[in-house]
Amino acid sequence: MEPGAGDGAPHYHENNGYRRPGDMSPSSATDTAREADRIRPVLKRLWEQKKWDPATVRAALLHLGYQEERTGSNGKSNGGTLTVRAMNSRFTDGREVTPEGALVGLRVHGDACVTAFVQKSNYEVTTNGPYPETGCFEPPSGH
C-alpha cells in the first residue's frame, strides 16, 4: 500500500494526481494571499445579503478591477483572470442537482489561484496552485 493512500487502494496517488493542485512559489503565495484578502470581504458581504448567484458575484468582483477570463475557440486564454460560475452539480435523491451559489476562480499567476465559493450555508476563500486539467477549480471526483 502507498503511504498516505487514503482508503488503501493500490495506485491511489497515481490515480488521483489530477486532483492535486500544483505548487506555488513563495512570491506567488504572497500575491495570492493578498488577492484572497481583497475577495473575502466582498463574498462575506454578499453572503450576509443572501446574494450568491453567479451574475451578482461576478459583477461584485469585476468591480474590484478584475477582468473576466476569456478563451478562444482553441481553448487558449485570450486574457482576463476571473471565472465565476454555478456550483458543481451533484447526484442527490436519485437526480442531478445544482445547488444555489457561485464558484470563483482567480488566476493570480501561472502557478497560483484564489478559489472561493459563496452559497446559502457559508462562503470560503482559499489559495492553491492550479490543477493539471481544470485550472483554478478542483476537478470533480473520478468515481
Coordinates of N, CA and C in Angstrom, one line a residue:
M1 N 0.9 -1.2 0.0 CA 0.0 0.0 0.0 C 0.9 1.2 0.0
E2 N 0.5 2.3 -0.8 CA 1.2 3.5 -0.8 C 1.1 4.3 0.5
P3 N 2.1 5.0 1.0 CA 2.0 5.8 2.2 C 0.9 6.9 1.9
G4 N 0.1 7.2 2.8 CA -0.9 8.2 2.7 C -2.0 7.9 1.6
A5 N -2.2 6.7 1.3 CA -3.1 6.3 0.2 C -4.5 6.2 0.5
G6 N -5.0 7.2 1.3 CA -6.5 7.2 1.5 C -7.0 5.9 2.0
D7 N -7.9 5.3 1.3 CA -8.6 4.1 1.7 C -7.7 2.8 1.4
G8 N -6.5 3.0 1.0 CA -5.6 1.9 0.8 C -5.6 1.4 -0.6
A9 N -6.3 2.0 -1.5 CA -6.4 1.5 -2.8 C -5.0 1.5 -3.5
P10 N -4.7 0.5 -4.3 CA -3.5 0.5 -5.0 C -3.4 1.7 -6.0
H11 N -2.3 2.3 -6.1 CA -2.0 3.4 -7.0 C -2.9 4.6 -6.7
Y12 N -3.3 4.8 -5.5 CA -4.1 5.9 -5.1 C -3.6 7.3 -5.6
H13 N -2.3 7.5 -5.3 CA -1.7 8.8 -5.6 C -1.6 9.0 -7.1
E14 N -1.2 7.9 -7.8 CA -1.1 8.0 -9.3 C -2.5 8.2 -9.9
N15 N -3.5 7.5 -9.4 CA -4.9 7.6 -10.0 C -5.5 9.0 -9.7
N16 N -5.1 9.6 -8.6 CA -5.8 10.9 -8.2 C -4.8 12.1 -8.3
G17 N -3.8 11.9 -9.1 CA -2.9 13.1 -9.3 C -3.6 14.3 -9.9
Y18 N -4.6 14.1 -10.7 CA -5.3 15.2 -11.3 C -6.1 16.0 -10.3
R19 N -6.3 15.5 -9.1 CA -7.0 16.2 -8.0 C -6.1 16.9 -7.1
R20 N -4.8 16.9 -7.4 CA -3.8 17.6 -6.5 C -3.4 18.9 -7.2
P21 N -3.5 20.0 -6.5 CA -3.1 21.3 -7.1 C -1.5 21.3 -7.2
G22 N -1.1 22.1 -8.2 CA 0.3 22.4 -8.4 C 0.9 23.2 -7.2
D23 N 2.2 23.3 -7.1 CA 2.9 24.0 -6.1 C 3.0 25.5 -6.5
M24 N 2.9 26.4 -5.5 CA 3.1 27.8 -5.7 C 4.5 28.2 -5.3
S25 N 5.1 29.2 -6.0 CA 6.3 29.7 -5.5 C 6.0 30.6 -4.3
P26 N 7.0 30.9 -3.4 CA 6.7 31.8 -2.2 C 6.2 33.2 -2.6
S27 N 6.8 33.7 -3.7 CA 6.3 35.1 -4.1 C 4.8 35.0 -4.6
S28 N 4.5 34.0 -5.3 CA 3.1 33.8 -5.8 C 2.2 33.6 -4.7
A29 N 2.6 32.8 -3.7 CA 1.8 32.6 -2.5 C 1.5 33.9 -1.8
T30 N 2.4 34.8 -1.7 CA 2.2 36.1 -1.1 C 1.2 36.9 -1.9
D31 N 1.4 37.0 -3.2 CA 0.5 37.7 -4.0 C -0.9 37.2 -4.0
T32 N -1.0 35.8 -4.0 CA -2.3 35.2 -3.9 C -3.0 35.4 -2.6
A33 N -2.3 35.4 -1.5 CA -2.9 35.7 -0.2 C -3.5 37.1 -0.2
R34 N -2.7 38.1 -0.8 CA -3.2 39.5 -0.9 C -4.5 39.6 -1.7
E35 N -4.6 38.8 -2.8 CA -5.9 38.9 -3.6 C -7.0 38.2 -2.8
A36 N -6.7 37.1 -2.1 CA -7.7 36.4 -1.3 C -8.3 37.4 -0.3
D37 N -7.4 38.2 0.3 CA -7.8 39.2 1.3 C -8.7 40.3 0.7
R38 N -8.6 40.6 -0.6 CA -9.5 41.5 -1.3 C -10.8 40.9 -1.6
I39 N -10.9 39.6 -1.9 CA -12.1 39.0 -2.3 C -13.0 38.6 -1.1
R40 N -12.3 38.2 0.0 CA -13.0 37.7 1.2 C -14.1 38.6 1.7
P41 N -13.8 39.9 1.9 CA -14.9 40.8 2.4 C -16.1 41.0 1.4
V42 N -15.8 40.9 0.1 CA -16.8 41.0 -0.9 C -17.8 39.8 -0.7
L43 N -17.2 38.6 -0.7 CA -18.1 37.4 -0.5 C -18.8 37.4 0.8
K44 N -18.2 37.9 1.8 CA -18.8 38.0 3.2 C -20.1 38.9 3.1
R45 N -19.9 40.1 2.4 CA -21.0 41.0 2.3 C -22.1 40.4 1.5
L46 N -21.8 39.8 0.3 CA -22.8 39.1 -0.5 C -23.5 38.0 0.3
W47 N -22.8 37.2 1.0 CA -23.4 36.1 1.8 C -24.4 36.7 2.8
E48 N -23.9 37.8 3.5 CA -24.8 38.4 4.5 C -26.1 39.0 3.9
Q49 N -26.0 39.4 2.6 CA -27.1 40.0 1.9 C -27.9 38.9 1.2
K50 N -27.5 37.6 1.3 CA -28.2 36.5 0.7 C -28.1 36.6 -0.8
K51 N -27.0 37.1 -1.4 CA -26.8 37.2 -2.8 C -25.7 36.4 -3.2
W52 N -25.9 35.2 -3.7 CA -24.9 34.3 -4.1 C -25.0 33.7 -5.5
D53 N -25.9 34.3 -6.4 CA -26.0 33.9 -7.7 C -24.7 34.3 -8.5
P54 N -24.3 33.5 -9.5 CA -23.1 33.9 -10.2 C -23.0 35.3 -10.8
A55 N -24.1 35.7 -11.4 CA -24.1 37.1 -12.0 C -23.8 38.2 -11.0
T56 N -24.4 38.1 -9.8 CA -24.2 39.1 -8.8 C -22.8 39.0 -8.3
V57 N -22.3 37.8 -8.0 CA -20.9 37.6 -7.5 C -19.9 38.1 -8.6
R58 N -20.1 37.8 -9.8 CA -19.2 38.2 -10.9 C -19.2 39.7 -11.0
A59 N -20.3 40.4 -10.9 CA -20.4 41.9 -11.0 C -19.6 42.5 -9.8
A60 N -19.8 42.0 -8.6 CA -19.1 42.5 -7.5 C -17.6 42.4 -7.6
L61 N -17.1 41.2 -8.1 CA -15.7 41.0 -8.2 C -15.1 41.8 -9.4
L62 N -15.8 42.0 -10.5 CA -15.4 42.8 -11.6 C -15.2 44.2 -11.1
H63 N -16.0 44.6 -10.2 CA -16.0 46.0 -9.6 C -14.6 46.2 -8.9
L64 N -14.0 45.1 -8.4 CA -12.6 45.2 -7.8 C -11.5 45.5 -8.9
G65 N -11.9 45.4 -10.1 CA -10.9 45.6 -11.2 C -10.4 44.4 -11.9
Y66 N -10.9 43.2 -11.5 CA -10.5 42.0 -12.2 C -11.2 42.0 -13.6
Q67 N -10.7 41.2 -14.5 CA -11.3 41.1 -15.8 C -11.7 39.6 -16.0
E68 N -12.8 39.4 -16.6 CA -13.3 38.0 -16.8 C -12.4 37.3 -17.8
E69 N -12.1 36.1 -17.4 CA -11.2 35.3 -18.3 C -12.0 34.9 -19.6
R70 N -11.3 35.0 -20.7 CA -11.9 34.7 -22.0 C -11.0 33.7 -22.6
T71 N -11.6 32.7 -23.3 CA -10.8 31.7 -24.0 C -11.3 31.7 -25.5
G72 N -10.3 31.5 -26.4 CA -10.6 31.4 -27.8 C -11.2 30.0 -28.2
S73 N -11.5 29.9 -29.4 CA -12.1 28.6 -29.9 C -11.1 27.4 -29.8
N74 N -9.8 27.8 -29.7 CA -8.8 26.8 -29.5 C -8.5 26.4 -28.0
G75 N -9.3 27.0 -27.1 CA -9.2 26.8 -25.7 C -8.1 27.5 -25.0
K76 N -7.3 28.3 -25.8 CA -6.2 29.1 -25.2 C -6.8 30.4 -24.6
S77 N -6.2 30.9 -23.6 CA -6.6 32.2 -22.9 C -6.5 33.4 -23.8
N78 N -7.5 34.2 -23.8 CA -7.4 35.5 -24.5 C -7.5 36.6 -23.6
G79 N -7.0 36.4 -22.4 CA -6.9 37.5 -21.4 C -7.9 37.3 -20.3
G80 N -7.8 38.2 -19.3 CA -8.6 38.1 -18.1 C -8.2 37.0 -17.2
T81 N -8.5 37.1 -15.9 CA -8.1 36.2 -14.9 C -9.2 35.6 -14.0
L82 N -10.4 36.1 -14.1 CA -11.5 35.8 -13.2 C -12.5 34.9 -13.9
T83 N -12.9 33.8 -13.2 CA -14.0 33.0 -13.7 C -15.0 32.8 -12.5
V84 N -16.3 33.1 -12.8 CA -17.3 32.9 -11.8 C -18.4 32.0 -12.5
R85 N -18.7 30.9 -11.9 CA -19.7 30.0 -12.5 C -20.6 29.4 -11.4
A86 N -21.6 28.7 -11.9 CA -22.5 28.0 -11.0 C -21.8 26.9 -10.2
M87 N -22.3 26.5 -9.1 CA -21.8 25.4 -8.3 C -21.8 24.2 -9.1
N88 N -20.9 23.2 -8.7 CA -20.9 21.9 -9.4 C -22.2 21.2 -9.0
S89 N -22.7 20.5 -10.0 CA -23.9 19.7 -9.8 C -23.5 18.4 -9.0
R90 N -24.5 17.8 -8.3 CA -24.2 16.6 -7.6 C -25.5 15.7 -7.7
F91 N -25.3 14.4 -7.5 CA -26.4 13.5 -7.6 C -27.0 13.4 -6.2
T92 N -28.2 13.8 -6.0 CA -28.9 13.8 -4.8 C -30.3 13.2 -5.0
D93 N -30.7 12.3 -4.1 CA -32.1 11.7 -4.2 C -32.4 11.2 -5.6
G94 N -31.5 10.5 -6.2 CA -31.7 9.9 -7.5 C -31.8 10.9 -8.7
R95 N -31.3 12.1 -8.5 CA -31.3 13.0 -9.6 C -30.1 14.0 -9.5
E96 N -29.8 14.6 -10.6 CA -28.7 15.6 -10.6 C -29.2 16.9 -10.1
V97 N -28.6 17.5 -9.2 CA -29.0 18.8 -8.6 C -27.8 19.8 -8.6
T98 N -28.1 21.0 -9.0 CA -27.1 22.1 -8.9 C -27.5 23.0 -7.8
P99 N -26.8 23.1 -6.7 CA -27.1 23.9 -5.6 C -27.0 25.4 -6.0
E100 N -27.7 26.2 -5.3 CA -27.6 27.7 -5.4 C -26.2 28.1 -5.0
G101 N -25.6 29.1 -5.6 CA -24.3 29.6 -5.2 C -23.4 29.8 -6.4
A102 N -22.2 30.3 -6.1 CA -21.2 30.6 -7.1 C -19.9 30.1 -6.7
L103 N -19.1 29.6 -7.7 CA -17.7 29.2 -7.6 C -16.9 30.3 -8.2
V104 N -15.8 30.6 -7.6 CA -14.9 31.7 -8.1 C -13.5 31.1 -8.3
G105 N -12.9 31.4 -9.4 CA -11.5 31.1 -9.6 C -10.8 32.3 -10.2
L106 N -9.7 32.8 -9.5 CA -9.0 33.9 -10.0 C -7.5 33.4 -10.2
R107 N -7.1 33.5 -11.4 CA -5.7 33.2 -11.8 C -4.8 34.4 -11.4
V108 N -4.0 34.2 -10.4 CA -3.1 35.3 -9.9 C -1.8 35.3 -10.7
H109 N -1.2 34.1 -10.8 CA 0.0 33.9 -11.6 C -0.2 32.5 -12.3
G110 N 0.7 32.1 -13.1 CA 0.6 30.8 -13.8 C 0.6 29.7 -12.8
D111 N 1.2 29.9 -11.6 CA 1.3 28.8 -10.6 C 0.4 29.1 -9.4
A112 N -0.6 30.1 -9.5 CA -1.3 30.5 -8.3 C -2.7 30.9 -8.6
C113 N -3.6 30.5 -7.7 CA -5.0 30.8 -7.9 C -5.6 31.1 -6.5
V114 N -6.7 32.0 -6.6 CA -7.6 32.1 -5.4 C -8.9 31.4 -5.9
T115 N -9.3 30.5 -5.0 CA -10.6 29.8 -5.3 C -11.5 30.1 -4.2
A116 N -12.8 30.2 -4.5 CA -13.8 30.6 -3.5 C -15.1 30.1 -3.9
F117 N -16.0 30.1 -2.9 CA -17.4 29.8 -3.2 C -18.3 30.7 -2.2
V118 N -19.5 30.9 -2.6 CA -20.5 31.5 -1.7 C -21.8 30.8 -2.0
Q119 N -22.5 30.4 -1.0 CA -23.7 29.7 -1.1 C -24.5 29.9 0.2
K120 N -25.7 29.4 0.2 CA -26.7 29.7 1.3 C -26.1 29.4 2.7
S121 N -25.4 28.3 2.8 CA -24.9 27.9 4.2 C -23.6 28.6 4.6
N122 N -22.8 29.0 3.6 CA -21.5 29.6 4.0 C -20.7 30.1 2.8
Y123 N -19.5 30.6 3.0 CA -18.6 31.0 1.9 C -17.2 30.7 2.4
E124 N -16.3 30.6 1.4 CA -14.9 30.3 1.8 C -14.0 30.8 0.7
V125 N -12.9 31.3 1.1 CA -11.8 31.8 0.1 C -10.5 31.1 0.5
T126 N -9.9 30.4 -0.5 CA -8.7 29.7 -0.3 C -7.7 30.0 -1.4
T127 N -6.5 29.6 -1.2 CA -5.4 29.8 -2.3 C -4.9 28.4 -2.6
N128 N -4.5 28.2 -3.8 CA -3.9 27.0 -4.3 C -3.2 27.1 -5.6
G129 N -2.4 26.2 -5.9 CA -1.8 26.1 -7.3 C -2.9 25.6 -8.2
P130 N -2.7 25.7 -9.5 CA -3.7 25.2 -10.5 C -3.7 23.7 -10.5
Y131 N -4.8 23.1 -10.9 CA -5.0 21.7 -11.1 C -4.6 21.4 -12.6
P132 N -4.0 20.2 -12.8 CA -3.5 19.9 -14.2 C -4.5 20.1 -15.3
E133 N -5.7 19.7 -15.0 CA -6.7 19.6 -16.1 C -7.8 20.7 -16.0
T134 N -8.0 21.3 -14.8 CA -9.1 22.2 -14.6 C -8.7 23.6 -14.1
G135 N -7.5 24.0 -14.2 CA -7.0 25.3 -13.8 C -7.3 25.5 -12.3
C136 N -7.9 26.6 -12.0 CA -8.1 27.0 -10.6 C -9.1 26.1 -9.8
F137 N -10.0 25.5 -10.5 CA -11.1 24.7 -9.9 C -10.7 23.3 -9.7
E138 N -11.0 22.8 -8.5 CA -10.7 21.4 -8.2 C -11.6 20.5 -9.1
P139 N -11.0 19.5 -9.7 CA -11.8 18.7 -10.6 C -12.8 17.8 -9.8
P140 N -13.9 17.4 -10.4 CA -14.8 16.5 -9.7 C -14.2 15.2 -9.5
S141 N -14.6 14.4 -8.5 CA -14.1 13.1 -8.2 C -14.3 12.2 -9.4
G142 N -13.4 11.3 -9.6 CA -13.5 10.3 -10.7 C -14.5 9.2 -10.6
H143 N -14.9 8.9 -9.3 CA -15.9 7.9 -9.1 C -16.8 8.3 -8.0

